[in-house]
Amino acid sequence: MPQYDYLVVGCGLFGIAFAQKQFERGKRVVVIEKRGHIGGNCFTENIGGINVHRYGPHIFHTSNETAWKYVNRFTRFNHFVNRPKVRYKDKLYSFPINLMTLYQLYGVKTPLEARTKLKAVVIPKENPDNLEDWVLSQVGPDIYEIFIKGYTEKQWQKEPKDLPVSLIKRLPIRLTFDDNYYNDKYQGIPIGGYTSMLRKMLEGIEVKLNADYFADKGYWDSIANTVVYTGKIDEYFDYKLGALEYRGLRFEDELLKGNYQGNAVINYTERKIPFTRIIEHKHFQFEDRPQTVVTKEFPKQYHKEDIPYYPVDTACNKKLYEKYRKEAERKKSLLLGGRLATHRYLDMDDVVLSALELAEES
Ligand code: UDP
């Protein structure tokens, strides 16, 4: 009889939540991870008391009571609310687009004035089916140029006309002064950092770091009844049907003195600036410190050996993913979950919920 009920491949948020749930139910679980740390891309590294979001900023937000209750079992959350600013040329703007942004652009002071102005500038389109047409039909070309076009081209390295509307519908457009990036009921950052929350979730569970599943797949498969694979689905099948697309990222850190930008996130939306945003990590925490860690985030082309970040949601990728999914379905002792194995752009609450659901079903 195999030693474990579940081998979880990948120690990111999905793998950890799944393992936690099964461990709690008395199952024998082991988690393996090819990197040298837990947490996947949610990993935070403590640098002089500042929890640095090593793989890009992660802000937990949800309206789902189950997800919120679940994560609160392992950490307390602070009252951080994401209110990024946009820098375009020499100006700063309130963001996401709200009444203050429209005041800064057009001088409108009330929701009615704003609505009238937007009506005059939009380029109407019935059923816009791509990102560019949708934005133009909602807010017109000035706002599209300042806030969306350059950032989106940098981020995705595709024409916004070739991108789905779903990508941009994540961002609210409001005719109030509410500049909260999210519409969700709950939001915050784990006090002490994500790594500390994730470590708590893993309490009692066996974790093997620097363990490459593919280096000895036969062995790993033999030690458990079921494999829960959270890595790239195309890699699982050795890319035999082709490679799925991802976007990569590169980060440049600086350790500085004082307060660099006065906010956790400032987006740089100009096309000619190579990074998309600057993160100043200490502003996620509400504890001032003499030092500060500042990270520039550069989108980059993804290569197979790189860390994958954003799955690219195109019709072509969807089709290829479906083929892989069908192959995976035929394997009785294999379960898939998380952003990479499902090739979907998932928020953290969706990751947690889907892991809990899969644990419940299996
Ligand atoms: N976006 C943009 N300008 C911005 C921020 C976002 O055009 O200043 C667009 C861009 O296409 C991006 C999408 O909105 O990919 C979703 O942004 P979000 O902040 O949700 O992405 P995240 O980085 O959090 O995954």
Short mmCIF file of C-alpha atoms and ligand atoms in Angstrom, two decimals:
data_model
loop_
_atom_site.label_atom_id
_atom_site.label_comp_id
_atom_site.label_asym_id
_atom_site.label_seq_id
_atom_site.Cartn_x
_atom_site.Cartn_y
_atom_site.Cartn_z
CA MET A 1 0.00 0.00 0.00
CA PRO A 2 1.39 3.46 -0.86
CA GLN A 3 2.68 5.48 2.06
CA TYR A 4 0.39 8.47 1.44
CA ASP A 5 -3.19 9.10 0.39
CA TYR A 6 -2.19 12.30 -1.43
CA LEU A 7 0.96 13.57 -3.03
CA VAL A 8 0.49 17.30 -3.64
CA VAL A 9 2.82 18.60 -6.34
CA GLY A 10 3.43 22.31 -5.76
CA CYS A 11 3.42 24.16 -2.45
CA GLY A 12 1.48 27.24 -3.58
CA LEU A 13 -1.81 28.45 -2.18
CA PHE A 14 -3.88 25.75 -3.91
CA GLY A 15 -1.64 22.88 -2.85
CA ILE A 16 -1.40 24.18 0.70
CA ALA A 17 -5.17 24.66 1.15
CA PHE A 18 -5.86 21.22 -0.34
CA ALA A 19 -3.22 19.57 1.86
CA GLN A 20 -4.46 21.38 4.95
CA LYS A 21 -8.02 20.21 4.43
CA GLN A 22 -7.06 16.60 3.79
CA PHE A 23 -4.64 16.53 6.72
CA GLU A 24 -7.39 17.85 8.94
CA ARG A 25 -9.61 14.99 7.78
CA GLY A 26 -6.96 12.52 8.88
CA LYS A 27 -5.51 11.76 5.44
CA ARG A 28 -1.83 11.02 4.90
CA VAL A 29 -0.46 13.92 2.85
CA VAL A 30 2.92 14.98 1.52
CA VAL A 31 3.62 18.18 -0.41
CA ILE A 32 6.58 18.50 -2.76
CA GLU A 33 7.89 21.76 -4.15
CA LYS A 34 10.65 22.38 -6.64
CA ARG A 35 11.55 25.82 -5.32
CA GLY A 36 13.40 26.27 -2.03
CA HIS A 37 10.46 27.88 -0.22
CA ILE A 38 6.77 27.37 0.43
CA GLY A 39 3.97 29.59 -0.85
CA GLY A 40 4.50 29.62 -4.62
CA ASN A 41 3.99 33.12 -5.95
CA CYS A 42 2.26 34.24 -2.72
CA PHE A 43 5.60 33.92 -0.91
CA THR A 44 6.69 36.94 1.11
CA GLU A 45 10.25 37.40 2.27
CA ASN A 46 10.93 39.28 5.48
CA ILE A 47 13.55 41.96 4.85
CA GLY A 48 14.20 43.94 8.03
CA GLY A 49 10.59 43.53 9.16
CA ILE A 50 9.14 44.41 5.77
CA ASN A 51 7.25 41.55 4.14
CA VAL A 52 8.36 41.77 0.54
CA HIS A 53 5.91 40.28 -1.95
CA ARG A 54 8.60 38.39 -3.83
CA TYR A 55 6.50 37.55 -6.89
CA GLY A 56 4.33 40.64 -7.19
CA PRO A 57 1.77 42.23 -4.90
CA HIS A 58 -0.93 39.96 -3.48
CA ILE A 59 -3.95 41.55 -1.87
CA PHE A 60 -6.49 39.17 -0.44
CA HIS A 61 -10.05 40.23 -1.26
CA THR A 62 -13.28 38.32 -1.31
CA SER A 63 -17.02 38.53 -0.83
CA ASN A 64 -17.22 34.86 -0.04
CA GLU A 65 -17.84 34.09 3.64
CA THR A 66 -16.35 30.59 3.44
CA ALA A 67 -13.09 31.80 1.90
CA TRP A 68 -12.79 34.68 4.37
CA LYS A 69 -13.54 32.51 7.40
CA TYR A 70 -11.09 29.89 6.20
CA VAL A 71 -8.07 32.17 5.78
CA ASN A 72 -8.83 33.92 9.06
CA ARG A 73 -8.26 30.64 10.85
CA PHE A 74 -4.55 30.98 10.08
CA THR A 75 -3.80 34.68 10.38
CA ARG A 76 -5.22 38.04 11.28
CA PHE A 77 -5.62 40.46 8.40
CA ASN A 78 -4.84 44.15 8.57
CA HIS A 79 -7.15 46.83 7.16
CA PHE A 80 -5.20 47.42 3.95
CA VAL A 81 -7.34 48.59 1.06
CA ASN A 82 -5.79 48.73 -2.38
CA ARG A 83 -5.92 52.29 -3.70
CA PRO A 84 -3.27 52.38 -6.41
CA LYS A 85 -2.39 55.59 -8.23
CA VAL A 86 -1.54 55.97 -11.88
CA ARG A 87 1.42 57.93 -13.13
CA TYR A 88 1.22 58.97 -16.77
CA LYS A 89 3.85 61.38 -18.11
CA ASP A 90 4.36 63.89 -15.33
CA LYS A 91 0.97 63.57 -13.67
CA LEU A 92 -0.52 61.39 -10.96
CA TYR A 93 -4.13 60.25 -11.14
CA SER A 94 -6.58 58.60 -8.81
CA PHE A 95 -7.28 55.00 -9.86
CA PRO A 96 -9.33 52.87 -10.52
CA ILE A 97 -11.37 55.35 -12.57
CA ASN A 98 -13.65 57.22 -10.19
CA LEU A 99 -15.11 60.67 -9.76
CA MET A 100 -11.75 62.07 -8.58
CA THR A 101 -10.07 60.75 -11.75
CA LEU A 102 -12.75 62.35 -13.89
CA TYR A 103 -12.37 65.60 -11.96
CA GLN A 104 -8.60 65.51 -12.52
CA LEU A 105 -9.12 64.92 -16.25
CA TYR A 106 -12.20 66.97 -17.07
CA GLY A 107 -12.98 69.14 -14.06
CA VAL A 108 -16.38 67.45 -13.52
CA LYS A 109 -17.50 67.63 -9.89
CA THR A 110 -20.68 65.58 -9.61
CA PRO A 111 -21.84 62.14 -10.79
CA LEU A 112 -24.28 63.84 -13.18
CA GLU A 113 -21.57 66.04 -14.72
CA ALA A 114 -19.32 63.00 -15.01
CA ARG A 115 -22.00 60.90 -16.70
CA THR A 116 -22.76 63.70 -19.18
CA LYS A 117 -19.06 64.09 -19.98
CA LEU A 118 -18.53 60.36 -20.48
CA LYS A 119 -21.59 60.19 -22.73
CA ALA A 120 -20.02 62.89 -24.90
CA VAL A 121 -16.63 61.17 -25.21
CA VAL A 122 -17.38 57.45 -25.49
CA ILE A 123 -17.26 55.56 -28.79
CA PRO A 124 -20.41 53.46 -28.59
CA LYS A 125 -20.23 49.88 -29.74
CA GLU A 126 -22.89 47.25 -29.48
CA ASN A 127 -21.61 44.11 -27.76
CA PRO A 128 -17.89 45.00 -27.80
CA ASP A 129 -16.01 41.72 -27.95
CA ASN A 130 -12.46 42.87 -27.22
CA LEU A 131 -10.70 44.89 -24.53
CA GLU A 132 -10.10 48.01 -26.64
CA ASP A 133 -13.64 48.35 -27.96
CA TRP A 134 -15.08 47.74 -24.53
CA VAL A 135 -12.96 50.45 -22.87
CA LEU A 136 -13.66 52.95 -25.68
CA SER A 137 -17.38 52.27 -25.34
CA GLN A 138 -17.29 52.87 -21.57
CA VAL A 139 -14.89 55.80 -21.11
CA GLY A 140 -13.67 57.04 -24.51
CA PRO A 141 -10.23 57.49 -26.07
CA ASP A 142 -8.57 59.90 -23.57
CA ILE A 143 -9.00 57.57 -20.63
CA TYR A 144 -8.14 54.59 -22.79
CA GLU A 145 -4.86 56.23 -23.78
CA ILE A 146 -3.85 57.42 -20.30
CA PHE A 147 -4.82 54.45 -18.17
CA ILE A 148 -5.27 51.36 -20.28
CA LYS A 149 -3.58 51.16 -23.67
CA GLY A 150 0.11 51.40 -22.72
CA TYR A 151 -0.20 49.34 -19.55
CA THR A 152 -2.12 46.58 -21.31
CA GLU A 153 0.28 46.45 -24.27
CA LYS A 154 3.23 46.17 -21.90
CA GLN A 155 1.57 43.62 -19.67
CA TRP A 156 0.28 41.28 -22.35
CA GLN A 157 2.48 42.12 -25.35
CA LYS A 158 -0.62 41.89 -27.49
CA GLU A 159 -2.88 44.36 -29.21
CA PRO A 160 -5.73 45.24 -26.82
CA LYS A 161 -8.04 44.43 -29.73
CA ASP A 162 -6.87 40.82 -29.46
CA LEU A 163 -7.54 40.52 -25.74
CA PRO A 164 -10.77 39.44 -24.03
CA VAL A 165 -13.07 41.91 -22.29
CA SER A 166 -12.98 39.75 -19.16
CA LEU A 167 -9.44 40.98 -18.43
CA ILE A 168 -10.49 44.58 -18.01
CA LYS A 169 -13.84 43.94 -16.38
CA ARG A 170 -11.84 43.19 -13.25
CA LEU A 171 -11.40 46.94 -12.89
CA PRO A 172 -14.31 49.02 -11.61
CA ILE A 173 -15.37 52.33 -13.18
CA ARG A 174 -17.23 54.42 -10.63
CA LEU A 175 -19.06 57.71 -10.59
CA THR A 176 -18.36 58.11 -6.87
CA PHE A 177 -15.19 59.06 -5.02
CA ASP A 178 -14.68 55.45 -3.95
CA ASP A 179 -11.15 54.52 -5.06
CA ASN A 180 -11.04 51.00 -3.62
CA TYR A 181 -9.61 48.75 -6.36
CA TYR A 182 -12.00 45.96 -5.42
CA ASN A 183 -15.73 45.72 -4.91
CA ASP A 184 -15.41 42.92 -2.37
CA LYS A 185 -16.75 42.88 1.16
CA TYR A 186 -13.46 41.78 2.76
CA GLN A 187 -9.90 42.82 2.00
CA GLY A 188 -6.52 42.88 3.72
CA ILE A 189 -2.99 41.60 4.02
CA PRO A 190 -2.02 38.87 6.51
CA ILE A 191 -0.33 40.46 9.52
CA GLY A 192 3.17 38.97 9.55
CA GLY A 193 3.08 38.24 5.81
CA TYR A 194 1.69 35.52 3.56
CA THR A 195 4.52 33.13 4.32
CA SER A 196 3.64 33.10 7.98
CA MET A 197 -0.05 32.41 7.19
CA LEU A 198 0.89 29.62 4.79
CA ARG A 199 3.31 28.08 7.27
CA LYS A 200 0.49 27.94 9.78
CA MET A 201 -1.73 26.19 7.23
CA LEU A 202 0.99 23.60 6.74
CA GLU A 203 1.42 22.83 10.44
CA GLY A 204 1.90 19.09 10.92
CA ILE A 205 2.13 18.38 7.18
CA GLU A 206 5.21 16.89 5.58
CA VAL A 207 6.73 19.25 2.98
CA LYS A 208 9.73 18.49 0.81
CA LEU A 209 11.38 21.55 -0.72
CA ASN A 210 13.75 21.50 -3.71
CA ALA A 211 11.97 18.34 -4.86
CA ASP A 212 11.42 18.13 -8.60
CA TYR A 213 8.44 15.92 -9.47
CA PHE A 214 9.52 15.38 -13.07
CA ALA A 215 13.06 14.41 -12.09
CA ASP A 216 11.62 11.17 -10.65
CA LYS A 217 7.96 11.03 -11.56
CA GLY A 218 7.76 7.24 -11.28
CA TYR A 219 8.97 7.32 -7.69
CA TRP A 220 6.72 10.18 -6.61
CA ASP A 221 3.66 8.61 -8.24
CA SER A 222 4.36 5.36 -6.43
CA ILE A 223 4.26 6.82 -2.93
CA ALA A 224 0.63 7.99 -2.96
CA ASN A 225 -2.80 6.78 -4.03
CA THR A 226 -3.63 10.11 -5.65
CA VAL A 227 -1.48 12.85 -7.15
CA VAL A 228 -2.77 16.40 -6.86
CA TYR A 229 -0.86 18.28 -9.49
CA THR A 230 -0.79 22.09 -9.34
CA GLY A 231 1.95 22.81 -11.88
CA LYS A 232 1.59 23.62 -15.58
CA ILE A 233 -0.72 21.17 -17.28
CA ASP A 234 1.25 21.31 -20.55
CA GLU A 235 4.44 20.43 -18.70
CA TYR A 236 2.71 17.46 -17.09
CA PHE A 237 2.20 16.03 -20.57
CA ASP A 238 5.68 17.05 -21.70
CA TYR A 239 4.17 19.68 -24.05
CA LYS A 240 3.15 16.92 -26.43
CA LEU A 241 0.19 18.89 -27.83
CA GLY A 242 2.05 22.21 -27.76
CA ALA A 243 2.90 24.84 -25.14
CA LEU A 244 0.30 27.03 -23.45
CA GLU A 245 1.06 30.74 -23.28
CA TYR A 246 2.00 32.60 -20.11
CA ARG A 247 3.35 36.04 -19.36
CA GLY A 248 6.54 36.32 -17.39
CA LEU A 249 7.68 38.99 -14.95
CA ARG A 250 11.00 40.34 -13.80
CA PHE A 251 11.49 42.31 -10.58
CA GLU A 252 14.09 44.89 -9.65
CA ASP A 253 14.41 45.68 -5.94
CA GLU A 254 15.99 48.60 -4.19
CA LEU A 255 16.56 48.99 -0.48
CA LEU A 256 16.23 52.70 0.29
CA LYS A 257 15.79 55.06 3.22
CA GLY A 258 12.54 56.78 4.11
CA ASN A 259 9.32 56.83 2.16
CA TYR A 260 9.75 56.50 -1.59
CA GLN A 261 6.31 56.98 -3.11
CA GLY A 262 3.79 57.25 -0.27
CA ASN A 263 1.64 54.36 -1.50
CA ALA A 264 1.91 50.58 -1.89
CA VAL A 265 1.23 50.56 -5.63
CA ILE A 266 1.79 53.12 -8.38
CA ASN A 267 1.05 52.03 -11.94
CA TYR A 268 3.15 53.49 -14.75
CA THR A 269 0.85 53.36 -17.73
CA GLU A 270 3.07 54.95 -20.41
CA ARG A 271 4.09 52.48 -23.09
CA LYS A 272 7.69 53.71 -23.24
CA ILE A 273 8.36 53.05 -19.54
CA PRO A 274 9.38 49.37 -19.44
CA PHE A 275 7.90 48.51 -16.05
CA THR A 276 4.18 48.46 -15.25
CA ARG A 277 4.26 49.38 -11.58
CA ILE A 278 6.36 50.21 -8.57
CA ILE A 279 5.54 48.47 -5.32
CA GLU A 280 6.62 49.93 -1.98
CA HIS A 281 6.07 46.97 0.30
CA LYS A 282 6.02 48.67 3.68
CA HIS A 283 2.81 50.48 2.80
CA PHE A 284 1.00 47.14 2.87
CA GLN A 285 1.75 46.96 6.60
CA PHE A 286 1.00 50.22 8.43
CA GLU A 287 4.24 50.03 10.40
CA ASP A 288 6.61 52.79 9.46
CA ARG A 289 10.27 51.91 9.28
CA PRO A 290 13.40 53.93 8.50
CA GLN A 291 14.08 51.68 5.51
CA THR A 292 11.96 50.83 2.53
CA VAL A 293 11.98 48.12 -0.14
CA VAL A 294 10.83 49.26 -3.55
CA THR A 295 10.22 46.87 -6.45
CA LYS A 296 9.80 47.67 -10.11
CA GLU A 297 7.75 45.08 -12.00
CA PHE A 298 8.74 44.43 -15.63
CA PRO A 299 6.55 42.22 -17.84
CA LYS A 300 8.55 39.93 -20.04
CA GLN A 301 8.23 37.17 -22.54
CA TYR A 302 7.85 33.81 -20.91
CA HIS A 303 10.14 30.86 -21.66
CA LYS A 304 9.54 27.29 -20.51
CA GLU A 305 12.19 27.45 -17.79
CA ASP A 306 10.89 30.73 -16.30
CA ILE A 307 8.41 31.13 -13.48
CA PRO A 308 4.99 31.39 -15.12
CA TYR A 309 2.80 34.27 -13.92
CA TYR A 310 -0.24 35.18 -15.97
CA PRO A 311 -1.96 32.51 -18.12
CA VAL A 312 -2.80 34.17 -21.44
CA ASP A 313 -6.51 33.84 -22.06
CA THR A 314 -7.03 33.49 -25.81
CA ALA A 315 -9.31 31.19 -27.82
CA CYS A 316 -6.28 29.28 -29.01
CA ASN A 317 -4.99 28.64 -25.49
CA LYS A 318 -8.45 27.67 -24.29
CA LYS A 319 -8.70 25.05 -27.02
CA LEU A 320 -5.29 23.61 -26.26
CA TYR A 321 -6.02 23.60 -22.54
CA GLU A 322 -9.25 21.65 -23.14
CA LYS A 323 -7.30 18.95 -24.98
CA TYR A 324 -4.88 18.58 -22.08
CA ARG A 325 -7.72 18.58 -19.59
CA LYS A 326 -9.40 15.69 -21.39
CA GLU A 327 -6.16 13.71 -21.32
CA ALA A 328 -5.83 14.37 -17.60
CA GLU A 329 -9.39 13.27 -16.97
CA ARG A 330 -8.54 9.81 -18.25
CA LYS A 331 -5.99 9.36 -15.49
CA LYS A 332 -7.88 8.00 -12.53
CA SER A 333 -5.39 8.82 -9.81
CA LEU A 334 -4.66 12.38 -10.95
CA LEU A 335 -6.35 15.58 -9.75
CA LEU A 336 -5.60 19.07 -11.05
CA GLY A 337 -5.98 22.43 -9.39
CA GLY A 338 -4.77 26.02 -9.18
CA ARG A 339 -3.81 28.69 -11.70
CA LEU A 340 -1.28 26.66 -13.67
CA ALA A 341 -3.02 23.31 -13.88
CA THR A 342 -6.30 24.96 -14.91
CA HIS A 343 -4.61 27.70 -16.99
CA ARG A 344 -6.85 30.36 -15.48
CA TYR A 345 -6.21 33.80 -14.04
CA LEU A 346 -7.48 33.16 -10.50
CA ASP A 347 -7.79 35.48 -7.53
CA MET A 348 -6.61 34.05 -4.22
CA ASP A 349 -10.11 33.51 -2.85
CA ASP A 350 -11.01 31.46 -5.95
CA VAL A 351 -7.87 29.40 -5.42
CA VAL A 352 -8.77 28.69 -1.80
CA LEU A 353 -12.39 27.86 -2.60
CA SER A 354 -11.52 25.54 -5.46
CA ALA A 355 -8.96 23.72 -3.28
CA LEU A 356 -11.51 23.27 -0.50
CA GLU A 357 -14.09 22.02 -3.00
CA LEU A 358 -11.70 19.52 -4.55
CA ALA A 359 -10.73 18.28 -1.09
CA GLU A 360 -14.39 17.92 -0.23
CA GLU A 361 -15.12 15.92 -3.40
CA SER A 362 -12.11 13.64 -3.33
N1 UDP B 1 -4.91 47.62 -16.41
C1 UDP B 1 -4.62 48.78 -17.09
N2 UDP B 1 -4.08 49.83 -16.41
C2 UDP B 1 -3.78 49.78 -15.10
C3 UDP B 1 -4.07 48.58 -14.40
C4 UDP B 1 -4.62 47.52 -15.08
O1 UDP B 1 -4.84 48.86 -18.29
O2 UDP B 1 -3.28 50.78 -14.55
C5 UDP B 1 -5.49 46.50 -17.17
C6 UDP B 1 -4.43 45.56 -17.74
O3 UDP B 1 -4.85 45.08 -18.99
C7 UDP B 1 -4.39 44.44 -16.73
C8 UDP B 1 -5.87 44.34 -16.35
O4 UDP B 1 -6.32 45.68 -16.35
O5 UDP B 1 -3.90 43.26 -17.23
C9 UDP B 1 -6.15 43.70 -15.00
O6 UDP B 1 -5.43 44.39 -14.02
P1 UDP B 1 -5.26 43.86 -12.54
O7 UDP B 1 -4.70 44.95 -11.71
O8 UDP B 1 -6.53 43.22 -12.11
O9 UDP B 1 -4.18 42.74 -12.72
P2 UDP B 1 -3.25 42.07 -11.61
O10 UDP B 1 -1.90 42.63 -11.87
O11 UDP B 1 -3.81 42.36 -10.28
O12 UDP B 1 -3.31 40.63 -11.91
#
